Amino acid sequence: MSPETTGLNRKRAAMLVPFRVLFRAVELLLLLPLRILQLLFSGLAFNPRLGVLRYVFGAALVYVVFAVALVYVLAPIRGEIGHYTLGPKLHYDAERWLATALHDSRGSFVGTFDPRLDSLRDVNFTGEAIDLGAYVANPDHKSIPVRQVPESFWQCIVYHEDRNLGGLLNPFGIDLPGVLKIPFSTARRSLAARRPVLGVGGSTLSMQFVRVIYKTPPHSNEGAFIKLKRKLTEWWLAPVVYRELTAGGDDAGLKQWAANHLWLAQRTGGSPLHGIEVTSRIVFGKEAADLTVAEQFVLASAVNRPIILLEGSERLNAVRLDRWRYIIEVRARTCAEKLITDEALQKEVLFELVAMASGPPDPKMKPRLHRALEAHAPALATVAQANPVIRANALLPSARYGIREEMKQRFGFAWREHIRGVTTTLDAAQNLDFRDSARTALATINTRYADRISPGYTLDPAAINDTQRSPGVVIAAANARGEIVRYYEQGDNAAYFGSPFARRADDGHYDANRESRMVASTGKILAAIAIANTLRDTPQSVYVDPRAPTAGLDTCARGNERQGRSALVSFACSLNEPLLTRAAQIGQRPIKRLIDGFGFTMPPPNANGEGTPPSTAAVLGQIAGAPRRVHHMAGAVLASLTGNGAQPLPQPTLIKNYDFALSEPTPSDELAIVPNRLIRADGRSTLRALLEAPLCHQAAGRAAGTLKELAHWCARRRNSVKLHFAKTGTQVTEDRDATVDAWIAGGVQFSSGAAYSYVVVVGTGSGSQPWAHKLHAAQVAAPLVDALLVDLEAEALGQPRKRTVGTRSAAASN
């Protein structure tokens, strides 16, 4: 071998030395744990000189190996596999738990939506597990999702519940010291109890989330095998939860779950409170973002030590106080001392905690809302303070159905994916006052016309039972912006927003083309607009009436004479024949434009394929539309007559603002109407006169219109009223005396300038279900309009409302 070759080989050997050292180090590193195990097993577990103790050491070593393998080997493998098998389900569960917060028009927290109102119908609100064969539906909780997790709350939770989170001892959702602690805890507890008792180990946040999912909280009386089964379930699923919530190294999901789903308060008169957002509103009366550092520490310290909200027996009150002081003086104080480095801030927080330790807080509620509950639902007033679901149900008993339906019509069945909370247009307390007035009026109407109401029906809310049902009752009033300020429905299907068959079963959206509820003679409002738009007619224009009386042409009397009657009388008395003729003369295209512009649906063609002329459909009220659509039409007329017709008028709404779960714009109202595009400005005086006629027309000095019962609300006769128009309508079957629907739609402007549109409808909405005999809008709907106008007048003029008496028990029971 040449010297050159030898030198080259030596250089190569020198270059390989580092690699040989590295591989040897890796080999020793891999063999070291095995060598240590070998020494431990041979020196302890298999050492005959230790006698019986070798079995104890052997079991301990096996358990240590199991713990290490569980934390560092099995957990990451399980997390990755579970990502594909359980990941989507976990995210769906998190979405299913979202609650929707409700605020009234003043911004006061009213409560949260009842889980039974979830449109997707996938929430188990029974409190018990439901066995569905291959799947067990565990009880669900509801939590308002927090927008941003308060940092002090998060730090305190981690300190108390998962101190090694994300570190070497807990890299994948299972804490090694917690697992190792179980045998020592088992021995200690078994000796104390003098019987085998399985010990406790440090449950990580991921393991606690598993408890939330599968409702397996520890119980003091659970047996060893049940506890072992629970712990194994938590170990099995915790790595999956941790993997899903920390994907990509981002722990935002973990923080969100900690803030949204942990149990923080109990004894609410119903389900416990989960999550910082809803609990902070009940315990401290503020949103999570407004909590002080001390308050954040208190709620974080309530994890596994939930706050007891409502008082009870003397013994319970003692436990309540003891629990509260433990949370404040031990757990929250520890967080303040360990986590706050700023000395001044620490003193401030400790001082606030000392002040709070005097006694557990009573649930917080706005005084005016509490007074409203005491007045209208006294049986629920106490429990509603602590329970956000009961609170919302009591404060918005009928509006909650309408709010749900409005959200569903905008976003479909999956509205909860978008919406974190809504601010309604209603003042909850004022609307409860009006609700009592409406219920009193309905009871009076029922008593007065009981002989004309069909068997099996009643208008009295207190008389509704399994054998007596109510036809649908809708009362709604909106301000000039289209915000509904008074809302009452008797029923739970939100008929104001349309018929059930017009709501698509696949996505929940409303399809106006499928609407079948005819609007009766309120459709003559379209005829009045069409006539006024011609700029040729006046209130004194004469139309031929083939059923006119021989005398008294300015009254609503009927006969068999063919004579001329004024346009004013035709509308005041809702005469079909004169208006049919005049509308047909105007032409079908202008009236069809109005029908489409206001969003109504034409009647379907007959068996021969022939369609109804638009003029006929409008005058006879054969066009179909939801009460909301009729209300929208009345609002557009009001806007035009008050000089505000140039601005788009959205559909009447119960929702003032949306609080979206993610950043997204409020969807525009595609059905907004610009009144001036449909109603000519030069025809307003004629339109006003024609639509005021049902209220204001007189014959021989006496009220003679279809709404003569409301003649005292005519603007010419009431100083507080500047403008008021209204139109009645009664829908019947082929039997002209079989009442299906009684309608009134109109608008009013008071002397203060406040203006309101309104709609009232009482009926079933179905021609196959008449509910009364010879009952018309003037008899049924007019008293409800009167009650509504009294309430609106008091608001517009700043007058105190008259409190309705004698309805308290009925209001509380429904």
Coordinates of N, CA and C in Angstrom, one line a residue, residues 428-581:
A428 N -87.9 44.8 28.0 CA -88.5 43.6 28.6 C -89.6 44.0 29.6
A429 N -89.3 44.9 30.5 CA -90.2 45.3 31.5 C -91.5 45.9 30.9
Q430 N -91.3 46.9 30.0 CA -92.5 47.5 29.4 C -93.3 46.5 28.6
N431 N -92.6 45.6 27.9 CA -93.4 44.6 27.1 C -94.2 43.7 28.0
L432 N -93.7 43.4 29.2 CA -94.4 42.6 30.1 C -95.7 43.3 30.6
D433 N -95.5 44.6 30.8 CA -96.7 45.4 31.2 C -97.8 45.3 30.1
F434 N -97.3 45.5 28.9 CA -98.3 45.4 27.8 C -98.9 44.0 27.7
R435 N -98.1 43.0 27.9 CA -98.6 41.6 27.8 C -99.8 41.4 28.8
D436 N -99.7 42.0 30.0 CA -100.8 41.9 30.9 C -102.0 42.6 30.3
S437 N -101.9 43.7 29.7 CA -103.0 44.4 29.1 C -103.6 43.6 28.0
A438 N -102.8 43.0 27.2 CA -103.3 42.2 26.1 C -104.1 41.0 26.6
R439 N -103.5 40.3 27.6 CA -104.2 39.2 28.1 C -105.5 39.5 28.8
T440 N -105.6 40.7 29.4 CA -106.8 41.1 30.0 C -107.9 41.4 28.9
A441 N -107.4 42.1 27.9 CA -108.3 42.3 26.7 C -108.8 41.1 26.1
L442 N -108.0 40.1 25.9 CA -108.4 38.8 25.3 C -109.4 38.1 26.2
A443 N -109.2 38.1 27.5 CA -110.1 37.5 28.4 C -111.5 38.2 28.4
T444 N -111.5 39.5 28.2 CA -112.7 40.2 28.1 C -113.5 39.9 26.8
I445 N -112.7 39.8 25.7 CA -113.3 39.5 24.4 C -113.9 38.1 24.5
N446 N -113.2 37.2 25.1 CA -113.7 35.8 25.2 C -115.0 35.7 26.0
T447 N -115.1 36.5 27.1 CA -116.3 36.5 27.9 C -117.5 37.1 27.1
R448 N -117.2 38.2 26.4 CA -118.2 38.9 25.6 C -118.8 38.1 24.5
Y449 N -117.9 37.3 23.8 CA -118.3 36.6 22.6 C -118.2 35.1 22.7
A450 N -118.4 34.6 23.9 CA -118.2 33.2 24.2 C -119.1 32.3 23.3
D451 N -120.3 32.8 23.1 CA -121.3 32.1 22.4 C -121.0 32.0 20.9
R452 N -120.1 32.8 20.4 CA -119.7 32.8 19.0 C -118.4 32.1 18.7
I453 N -117.7 31.7 19.8 CA -116.4 31.0 19.6 C -116.7 29.5 19.6
S454 N -116.1 28.9 18.6 CA -116.3 27.5 18.4 C -115.9 26.6 19.5
P455 N -116.5 25.5 19.8 CA -116.1 24.6 20.8 C -114.7 24.1 20.6
G456 N -113.9 24.1 21.7 CA -112.5 23.7 21.6 C -111.6 24.9 21.5
Y457 N -112.1 26.1 21.3 CA -111.3 27.3 21.2 C -111.6 28.2 22.4
T458 N -110.6 29.0 22.7 CA -110.8 30.1 23.7 C -109.8 31.2 23.4
L459 N -110.2 32.4 23.7 CA -109.2 33.5 23.6 C -108.6 33.9 25.0
D460 N -109.2 33.4 26.1 CA -108.7 33.7 27.4 C -107.4 32.9 27.7
P461 N -106.3 33.6 27.9 CA -105.0 32.8 28.1 C -105.1 31.9 29.3
A462 N -105.8 32.3 30.3 CA -105.9 31.5 31.5 C -106.7 30.2 31.3
A463 N -107.5 30.2 30.3 CA -108.4 29.0 30.1 C -107.8 28.0 29.1
I464 N -106.6 28.2 28.6 CA -106.0 27.3 27.6 C -105.6 26.1 28.4
N465 N -106.0 24.9 27.8 CA -105.6 23.6 28.4 C -105.6 22.6 27.4
D466 N -105.6 21.3 27.7 CA -105.5 20.2 26.8 C -106.8 20.1 25.9
T467 N -107.9 20.6 26.4 CA -109.1 20.6 25.6 C -109.5 21.9 25.0
Q468 N -108.9 23.0 25.5 CA -109.3 24.3 25.0 C -108.0 25.0 24.4
R469 N -107.9 25.2 23.1 CA -106.8 25.8 22.6 C -107.1 27.2 22.0
S470 N -106.1 28.0 21.8 CA -106.4 29.3 21.4 C -106.0 29.5 19.9
P471 N -106.8 30.2 19.1 CA -106.4 30.6 17.8 C -105.1 31.4 17.9
G472 N -104.3 31.5 16.9 CA -103.1 32.3 17.0 C -103.5 33.8 17.3
V473 N -102.8 34.4 18.1 CA -103.0 35.9 18.4 C -101.6 36.5 18.2
V474 N -101.6 37.6 17.4 CA -100.4 38.3 17.1 C -100.6 39.8 17.3
I475 N -99.8 40.4 18.1 CA -99.9 41.9 18.3 C -98.5 42.4 18.2
A476 N -98.2 43.3 17.3 CA -96.9 43.8 17.1 C -96.9 45.3 16.7
A477 N -96.1 46.1 17.3 CA -95.9 47.5 17.0 C -94.5 47.8 16.8
A478 N -94.2 48.6 15.8 CA -92.8 49.0 15.5 C -92.6 50.5 15.4
N479 N -91.5 51.0 15.8 CA -91.2 52.4 15.6 C -90.9 52.8 14.2
A480 N -90.6 54.0 14.0 CA -90.3 54.5 12.6 C -89.2 53.9 11.9
R481 N -88.2 53.3 12.7 CA -87.1 52.6 12.2 C -87.4 51.1 11.9
G482 N -88.6 50.7 12.2 CA -88.9 49.3 12.0 C -88.6 48.4 13.1
E483 N -88.2 48.9 14.3 CA -87.8 48.2 15.5 C -89.1 47.9 16.2
I484 N -89.4 46.6 16.5 CA -90.6 46.2 17.2 C -90.4 46.6 18.6
V485 N -91.4 47.4 19.1 CA -91.3 47.8 20.5 C -92.4 47.2 21.4
R486 N -93.4 46.6 20.8 CA -94.4 45.8 21.5 C -94.6 44.5 20.7
Y487 N -94.6 43.4 21.5 CA -94.8 42.1 20.8 C -95.5 41.2 21.7
Y488 N -96.6 40.6 21.2 CA -97.3 39.6 22.0 C -97.8 38.5 21.0
E489 N -97.6 37.3 21.3 CA -98.1 36.1 20.6 C -98.7 35.1 21.5
Q490 N -99.8 34.6 21.2 CA -100.4 33.5 21.9 C -100.2 32.2 21.1
G491 N -99.2 31.5 21.5 CA -98.7 30.3 20.7 C -97.2 30.3 20.7
D492 N -96.6 29.2 20.2 CA -95.2 29.1 20.3 C -94.6 28.9 18.9
N493 N -95.4 29.1 17.8 CA -94.8 28.9 16.5 C -94.4 30.2 15.7
A494 N -94.4 31.3 16.4 CA -94.0 32.6 15.9 C -94.7 32.9 14.6
A495 N -96.1 32.8 14.6 CA -96.9 33.0 13.4 C -96.7 34.4 12.8
Y496 N -96.2 35.3 13.5 CA -95.9 36.7 13.0 C -95.0 36.6 11.8
F497 N -94.1 35.6 11.9 CA -93.0 35.5 10.8 C -93.4 34.6 9.7
G498 N -94.6 34.1 9.7 CA -95.1 33.3 8.5 C -95.6 32.0 9.0
S499 N -96.3 31.3 8.0 CA -96.9 30.0 8.3 C -95.8 28.9 8.3
P500 N -96.1 27.9 9.1 CA -95.1 26.8 9.3 C -94.8 26.2 7.9
F501 N -95.8 26.0 7.0 CA -95.5 25.3 5.8 C -94.7 26.2 4.8
A502 N -94.5 27.5 5.1 CA -93.7 28.3 4.3 C -92.2 28.3 4.7
R503 N -91.9 27.5 5.8 CA -90.5 27.5 6.2 C -89.9 26.2 5.7
R504 N -88.9 26.3 5.0 CA -88.3 25.1 4.3 C -87.7 24.1 5.4
A505 N -88.0 22.9 5.2 CA -87.6 21.9 6.1 C -86.2 21.5 6.1
D506 N -85.5 21.8 4.9 CA -84.1 21.5 4.8 C -83.1 22.4 5.4
D507 N -83.5 23.7 5.4 CA -82.6 24.7 6.0 C -83.2 25.7 7.0
G508 N -84.6 25.7 7.1 CA -85.2 26.6 8.0 C -85.6 28.0 7.4
H509 N -85.1 28.3 6.2 CA -85.4 29.6 5.7 C -86.9 29.7 5.3
Y510 N -87.3 31.0 5.3 CA -88.7 31.3 5.0 C -88.9 31.5 3.5
D511 N -89.8 30.8 2.8 CA -90.1 31.0 1.4 C -91.4 31.6 1.2
A512 N -91.4 32.9 0.9 CA -92.7 33.7 0.8 C -93.6 33.1 -0.3
N513 N -93.0 32.4 -1.3 CA -93.8 31.9 -2.4 C -94.7 30.7 -1.9
R514 N -94.4 30.2 -0.7 CA -95.2 29.1 -0.2 C -96.2 29.5 0.9
E515 N -96.2 30.8 1.1 CA -97.1 31.4 2.1 C -98.5 31.3 1.6
S516 N -99.4 30.8 2.5 CA -100.8 30.6 2.1 C -101.8 31.5 2.9
R517 N -101.3 32.2 3.9 CA -102.2 33.0 4.7 C -102.7 34.2 4.0
M518 N -104.0 34.3 3.7 CA -104.5 35.5 3.0 C -104.7 36.6 3.9
V519 N -104.5 37.8 3.4 CA -104.4 39.0 4.2 C -105.8 39.7 4.3
A520 N -106.8 39.1 3.7 CA -108.2 39.7 3.8 C -108.2 41.1 3.3
S521 N -109.1 41.9 3.9 CA -109.3 43.3 3.4 C -108.2 44.2 3.7
T522 N -107.1 43.8 4.5 CA -106.0 44.7 4.6 C -105.3 44.9 3.2
G523 N -105.6 44.0 2.3 CA -105.1 44.1 0.9 C -105.6 45.4 0.3
K524 N -106.7 45.9 0.8 CA -107.3 47.2 0.2 C -106.3 48.4 0.4
I525 N -105.4 48.2 1.3 CA -104.3 49.3 1.4 C -103.6 49.4 0.1
L526 N -103.3 48.3 -0.6 CA -102.7 48.4 -1.9 C -103.6 49.1 -2.9
A527 N -104.9 48.8 -2.8 CA -105.8 49.5 -3.7 C -105.8 51.0 -3.4
A528 N -105.8 51.4 -2.2 CA -105.7 52.8 -1.8 C -104.5 53.4 -2.4
I529 N -103.3 52.7 -2.3 CA -102.1 53.3 -2.8 C -102.2 53.4 -4.4
A530 N -102.8 52.4 -5.0 CA -102.9 52.5 -6.5 C -103.8 53.6 -6.9
I531 N -104.9 53.8 -6.2 CA -105.8 54.9 -6.5 C -105.2 56.2 -6.3
A532 N -104.5 56.4 -5.1 CA -103.8 57.7 -4.9 C -102.7 58.0 -5.9
N533 N -102.0 56.9 -6.3 CA -100.9 57.1 -7.3 C -101.4 57.6 -8.6
T534 N -102.7 57.5 -9.0 CA -103.2 57.9 -10.3 C -103.2 59.5 -10.3
L535 N -103.3 60.1 -9.1 CA -103.4 61.6 -9.0 C -104.7 62.1 -9.7
R536 N -105.6 61.2 -9.9 CA -106.9 61.7 -10.5 C -108.1 61.6 -9.5
D537 N -108.0 60.7 -8.6 CA -109.1 60.5 -7.6 C -108.9 61.4 -6.4
T538 N -110.1 61.7 -5.8 CA -110.1 62.4 -4.5 C -111.0 61.6 -3.6
P539 N -111.0 61.9 -2.3 CA -111.9 61.2 -1.4 C -113.3 61.3 -1.8
Q540 N -113.7 62.3 -2.6 CA -115.1 62.5 -3.0 C -115.4 61.8 -4.3
S541 N -114.4 61.2 -5.0 CA -114.6 60.5 -6.3 C -115.7 59.5 -6.1
V542 N -116.6 59.3 -7.1 CA -117.7 58.4 -7.0 C -117.4 57.2 -7.7
Y543 N -117.7 56.0 -7.0 CA -117.6 54.7 -7.6 C -118.9 54.0 -7.6
V544 N -119.2 53.2 -8.6 CA -120.5 52.5 -8.7 C -120.5 51.4 -7.8
D545 N -121.6 51.3 -7.0 CA -121.8 50.2 -6.0 C -123.1 49.5 -6.4
P546 N -123.1 48.3 -6.9 CA -124.3 47.6 -7.3 C -125.1 47.1 -6.1
R547 N -124.6 47.3 -4.9 CA -125.3 46.8 -3.7 C -125.5 48.0 -2.7
A548 N -125.8 49.1 -3.3 CA -126.0 50.3 -2.5 C -127.4 50.4 -1.9
P549 N -127.6 51.0 -0.7 CA -128.9 51.2 -0.2 C -129.7 52.3 -0.9
T550 N -131.0 52.3 -0.7 CA -131.8 53.3 -1.4 C -131.5 54.7 -0.8
A551 N -131.3 54.7 0.5 CA -130.9 56.0 1.2 C -129.7 55.7 2.1
G552 N -129.1 56.8 2.6 CA -128.0 56.6 3.5 C -126.7 56.1 2.8
L553 N -126.4 56.8 1.7 CA -125.2 56.4 0.9 C -123.9 56.7 1.6
D554 N -124.0 57.5 2.6 CA -122.7 57.8 3.4 C -122.6 56.9 4.6
T555 N -123.5 55.9 4.7 CA -123.3 54.9 5.8 C -122.8 53.6 5.2
C556 N -122.6 52.6 6.0 CA -122.2 51.3 5.6 C -123.3 50.4 5.3
A557 N -124.5 50.9 5.2 CA -125.7 50.1 4.9 C -125.5 49.5 3.5
R558 N -126.1 48.3 3.3 CA -126.1 47.6 2.0 C -127.5 47.5 1.5
G559 N -127.6 47.3 0.2 CA -128.9 47.1 -0.4 C -128.8 46.5 -1.8
N560 N -129.7 46.7 -2.7 CA -129.7 46.2 -4.0 C -129.7 47.2 -5.1
E561 N -129.5 48.5 -4.7 CA -129.5 49.6 -5.7 C -128.2 49.8 -6.3
R562 N -128.2 50.2 -7.6 CA -126.9 50.5 -8.3 C -126.7 52.0 -8.2
Q563 N -125.9 52.4 -7.3 CA -125.7 53.9 -7.1 C -124.2 54.2 -6.9
G564 N -123.9 55.4 -7.0 CA -122.5 55.9 -6.8 C -122.3 56.1 -5.3
R565 N -121.1 55.7 -4.9 CA -120.7 56.0 -3.5 C -119.3 56.5 -3.5
S566 N -119.0 57.4 -2.6 CA -117.7 58.1 -2.6 C -116.6 57.1 -2.3
A567 N -115.4 57.5 -2.7 CA -114.2 56.7 -2.4 C -114.0 56.6 -0.9
L568 N -114.3 57.7 -0.2 CA -114.2 57.7 1.2 C -115.0 56.7 1.9
V569 N -116.3 56.6 1.5 CA -117.2 55.6 2.1 C -116.8 54.2 1.7
S570 N -116.3 54.1 0.4 CA -115.9 52.7 0.0 C -114.8 52.2 0.9
F571 N -113.9 53.0 1.3 CA -112.8 52.5 2.1 C -113.2 52.5 3.6
A572 N -114.0 53.4 4.0 CA -114.5 53.5 5.4 C -115.3 52.2 5.7
C573 N -116.1 51.7 4.7 CA -116.9 50.6 4.9 C -116.4 49.3 4.3
S574 N -115.2 49.4 3.7 CA -114.5 48.2 3.1 C -115.5 47.6 2.0
L575 N -116.0 48.4 1.1 CA -116.9 47.9 0.1 C -116.1 47.2 -1.0
N576 N -116.5 46.0 -1.3 CA -115.7 45.3 -2.4 C -116.0 45.7 -3.8
E577 N -117.3 45.8 -4.1 CA -117.7 46.0 -5.5 C -117.2 47.3 -6.1
P578 N -117.4 48.5 -5.4 CA -116.9 49.7 -6.0 C -115.4 49.7 -6.2
L579 N -114.7 49.1 -5.2 CA -113.2 49.1 -5.3 C -112.7 48.1 -6.3
L580 N -113.4 47.0 -6.5 CA -113.0 46.1 -7.6 C -113.1 46.7 -8.9
T581 N -114.2 47.5 -9.2 CA -114.3 48.2 -10.4 C -113.2 49.2 -10.7

